[in-house]
PDB file of C-alpha atoms and ligand atoms in Angstrom:
ATOM      1  CA  UNK Z   1     108.363  96.870  80.377  1.00 95.00           C
ATOM      2  CA  UNK Z   2     107.941 100.482  81.350  1.00 98.00           C
ATOM      3  CA  UNK Z   3     110.181 103.496  81.097  1.00 98.00           C
ATOM      4  CA  UNK Z   4     110.212 105.255  84.438  1.00 98.00           C
ATOM      5  CA  UNK Z   5     111.838 108.577  85.216  1.00 98.00           C
ATOM      6  CA  UNK Z   6     113.109 109.111  88.754  1.00 98.00           C
ATOM      7  CA  UNK Z   7     113.905 112.774  89.416  1.00 98.00           C
ATOM      8  CA  UNK Z   8     116.231 113.474  92.325  1.00 97.00           C
ATOM      9  CA  UNK Z   9     115.408 116.320  94.693  1.00 96.00           C
ATOM     10  CA  UNK Z  10     118.169 118.366  93.056  1.00 95.00           C
ATOM     11  CA  UNK Z  11     116.641 117.876  89.612  1.00 97.00           C
ATOM     12  CA  UNK Z  12     118.828 115.123  88.168  1.00 98.00           C
ATOM     13  CA  UNK Z  13     116.623 112.725  86.205  1.00 98.00           C
ATOM     14  CA  UNK Z  14     117.309 109.015  85.804  1.00 98.00           C
ATOM     15  CA  UNK Z  15     115.400 107.309  83.001  1.00 98.00           C
ATOM     16  CA  UNK Z  16     115.354 103.522  83.284  1.00 98.00           C
ATOM     17  CA  UNK Z  17     113.534 100.559  81.782  1.00 98.00           C
ATOM     18  CA  UNK Z  18     111.831  98.390  84.392  1.00 98.00           C
ATOM     19  CA  UNK Z  19     110.425  94.897  83.829  1.00 98.00           C
ATOM     20  CA  UNK Z  20     106.734  94.289  84.289  1.00 98.00           C
ATOM     21  CA  UNK Z  21     105.943  92.600  87.581  1.00 98.00           C
ATOM     22  CA  UNK Z  22     108.620  94.427  89.539  1.00 98.00           C
ATOM     23  CA  UNK Z  23     107.737  97.418  91.660  1.00 98.00           C
ATOM     24  CA  UNK Z  24     108.774 101.013  91.084  1.00 98.00           C
ATOM     25  CA  UNK Z  25     110.973 100.637  94.181  1.00 98.00           C
ATOM     26  CA  UNK Z  26     112.693  97.580  92.724  1.00 98.00           C
ATOM     27  CA  UNK Z  27     113.318  99.490  89.513  1.00 98.00           C
ATOM     28  CA  UNK Z  28     115.251 102.104  91.485  1.00 98.00           C
ATOM     29  CA  UNK Z  29     117.066  99.562  93.634  1.00 97.00           C
ATOM     30  CA  UNK Z  30     118.106  97.338  90.734  1.00 97.00           C
ATOM     31  CA  UNK Z  31     119.530 100.339  88.886  1.00 97.00           C
ATOM     32  CA  UNK Z  32     121.380 101.632  91.973  1.00 97.00           C
ATOM     33  CA  UNK Z  33     119.532 104.925  91.906  1.00 97.00           C
ATOM     34  CA  UNK Z  34     120.020 107.243  94.876  1.00 95.00           C
ATOM     35  CA  UNK Z  35     117.175 108.506  97.028  1.00 95.00           C
ATOM     36  CA  UNK Z  36     115.074 105.398  97.589  1.00 97.00           C
ATOM     37  CA  UNK Z  37     116.322 103.453 100.601  1.00 96.00           C
ATOM     38  CA  UNK Z  38     113.630 100.745 100.845  1.00 97.00           C
ATOM     39  CA  UNK Z  39     114.804  99.630 104.271  1.00 97.00           C
ATOM     40  CA  UNK Z  40     112.074  97.028 104.719  1.00 98.00           C
ATOM     41  CA  UNK Z  41     112.629  95.456 101.326  1.00 97.00           C
ATOM     42  CA  UNK Z  42     109.164  96.193 100.025  1.00 98.00           C
ATOM     43  CA  UNK Z  43     106.947  95.051 102.887  1.00 98.00           C
ATOM     44  CA  UNK Z  44     105.154  98.420 103.257  1.00 97.00           C
ATOM     45  CA  UNK Z  45     106.686  98.723 106.709  1.00 97.00           C
ATOM     46  CA  UNK Z  46     109.219 101.568 106.567  1.00 96.00           C
ATOM     47  CA  UNK Z  47     108.161 104.458 104.256  1.00 97.00           C
ATOM     48  CA  UNK Z  48     111.726 104.951 102.971  1.00 98.00           C
ATOM     49  CA  UNK Z  49     110.655 104.291  99.392  1.00 98.00           C
ATOM     50  CA  UNK Z  50     108.519 107.441  99.406  1.00 98.00           C
ATOM     51  CA  UNK Z  51     108.178 109.582  96.283  1.00 98.00           C
ATOM     52  CA  UNK Z  52     105.959 112.341  94.940  1.00 98.00           C
ATOM     53  CA  UNK Z  53     104.199 111.105  91.824  1.00 98.00           C
ATOM     54  CA  UNK Z  54     104.239 113.611  88.987  1.00 98.00           C
ATOM     55  CA  UNK Z  55     100.925 115.465  88.896  1.00 97.00           C
ATOM     56  CA  UNK Z  56     100.140 114.108  85.431  1.00 97.00           C
ATOM     57  CA  UNK Z  57     100.243 110.547  86.804  1.00 97.00           C
ATOM     58  CA  UNK Z  58      98.395 110.816  90.105  1.00 96.00           C
ATOM     59  CA  UNK Z  59      95.021 109.824  88.676  1.00 96.00           C
ATOM     60  CA  UNK Z  60      96.405 107.149  86.362  1.00 96.00           C
ATOM     61  CA  UNK Z  61      97.894 104.948  89.083  1.00 97.00           C
ATOM     62  CA  UNK Z  62      95.864 102.405  91.053  1.00 94.00           C
ATOM     63  CA  UNK Z  63      94.852 103.883  94.401  1.00 93.00           C
ATOM     64  CA  UNK Z  64      96.551 103.428  97.761  1.00 95.00           C
ATOM     65  CA  UNK Z  65      95.344 100.756 100.143  1.00 97.00           C
ATOM     66  CA  UNK Z  66      94.910 101.474 103.852  1.00 97.00           C
ATOM     67  CA  UNK Z  67      98.302 100.049 104.789  1.00 97.00           C
ATOM     68  CA  UNK Z  68     100.146 102.327 102.364  1.00 98.00           C
ATOM     69  CA  UNK Z  69      98.044 105.292 103.459  1.00 97.00           C
ATOM     70  CA  UNK Z  70      98.939 104.666 107.116  1.00 97.00           C
ATOM     71  CA  UNK Z  71     102.629 104.122 106.427  1.00 97.00           C
ATOM     72  CA  UNK Z  72     102.874 107.357 104.442  1.00 98.00           C
ATOM     73  CA  UNK Z  73     102.211 109.231 107.688  1.00 97.00           C
ATOM     74  CA  UNK Z  74     105.759 108.270 108.671  1.00 97.00           C
ATOM     75  CA  UNK Z  75     107.362 109.525 105.444  1.00 98.00           C
ATOM     76  CA  UNK Z  76     109.357 112.756 105.249  1.00 97.00           C
ATOM     77  CA  UNK Z  77     107.005 115.633 104.364  1.00 97.00           C
ATOM     78  CA  UNK Z  78     104.277 113.588 102.710  1.00 98.00           C
ATOM     79  CA  UNK Z  79     101.920 115.295 100.287  1.00 97.00           C
ATOM     80  CA  UNK Z  80      98.431 113.776 100.602  1.00 94.00           C
ATOM     81  CA  UNK Z  81      97.774 114.339  96.915  1.00 96.00           C
ATOM     82  CA  UNK Z  82     101.012 113.027  95.398  1.00 98.00           C
ATOM     83  CA  UNK Z  83     102.902 110.889  97.897  1.00 98.00           C
ATOM     84  CA  UNK Z  84     103.202 107.168  97.247  1.00 98.00           C
ATOM     85  CA  UNK Z  85     105.311 104.279  98.450  1.00 98.00           C
ATOM     86  CA  UNK Z  86     107.104 102.926  95.410  1.00 98.00           C
ATOM     87  CA  UNK Z  87     107.128  99.364  96.747  1.00 98.00           C
ATOM     88  CA  UNK Z  88     103.358  99.406  96.395  1.00 98.00           C
ATOM     89  CA  UNK Z  89     103.286 100.405  92.713  1.00 98.00           C
ATOM     90  CA  UNK Z  90     103.536  97.452  90.333  1.00 98.00           C
ATOM     91  CA  UNK Z  91     105.226  98.015  87.011  1.00 98.00           C
ATOM     92  CA  UNK Z  92     103.240  97.216  83.873  1.00 97.00           C
ATOM     93  CA  UNK Z  93     102.820  98.590  80.378  1.00 97.00           C
ATOM     94  CA  UNK Z  94     100.077 100.786  81.827  1.00 97.00           C
ATOM     95  CA  UNK Z  95     102.593 102.925  83.702  1.00 97.00           C
ATOM     96  CA  UNK Z  96     105.026 103.338  80.823  1.00 98.00           C
ATOM     97  CA  UNK Z  97     106.280 106.918  81.033  1.00 98.00           C
ATOM     98  CA  UNK Z  98     105.701 107.328  84.768  1.00 98.00           C
ATOM     99  CA  UNK Z  99     107.608 110.189  86.401  1.00 98.00           C
ATOM    100  CA  UNK Z 100     108.307 110.234  90.138  1.00 98.00           C
ATOM    101  CA  UNK Z 101     110.050 112.941  92.151  1.00 98.00           C
ATOM    102  CA  UNK Z 102     112.220 111.940  95.072  1.00 98.00           C
ATOM    103  CA  UNK Z 103     111.849 113.760  98.396  1.00 98.00           C
ATOM    104  CA  UNK Z 104     114.672 115.801  99.908  1.00 97.00           C
ATOM    105  CA  UNK Z 105     115.413 112.836 102.157  1.00 97.00           C
ATOM    106  CA  UNK Z 106     113.957 109.591 103.431  1.00 97.00           C
ATOM    107  CA  UNK Z 107     113.322 109.302 107.138  1.00 89.00           C
TER     108      UNK Z 107
HETATM  109 FE1  LIG M   1     109.604  99.808 102.984  1.00 75.43          FE
HETATM  110 FE2  LIG M   1     108.379 100.478 100.699  1.00 75.43          FE
HETATM  111  S1  LIG M   1     110.292  99.555 100.963  1.00 75.43           S
HETATM  112  S2  LIG M   1     107.649 100.721 102.721  1.00 75.43           S
END
């Protein structure tokens, strides 16, 4: 279980508990949070689950694979340093306290 904070573009923060084994995208979807569309359902094929990882967490997360890296090119205003696809981040105790910032919009 991990506590994850999803911060909307306008600054509203949603703090939710997410089960280990789910993805950060599924944590948003299952809690009906706005701002993560996840059109492809988590297949790394749409980029609409894009977020900016809080700077304090960038180095703590497992790295991106090539597929995620390529798909991020299609996200809205990606930041090479902080952008991630939330369907590619597995929830575990290791990411307890993670903070992600939602983009202004998903493409
Ligand atoms: Fe489609 Fe993450 S849900 S790329």
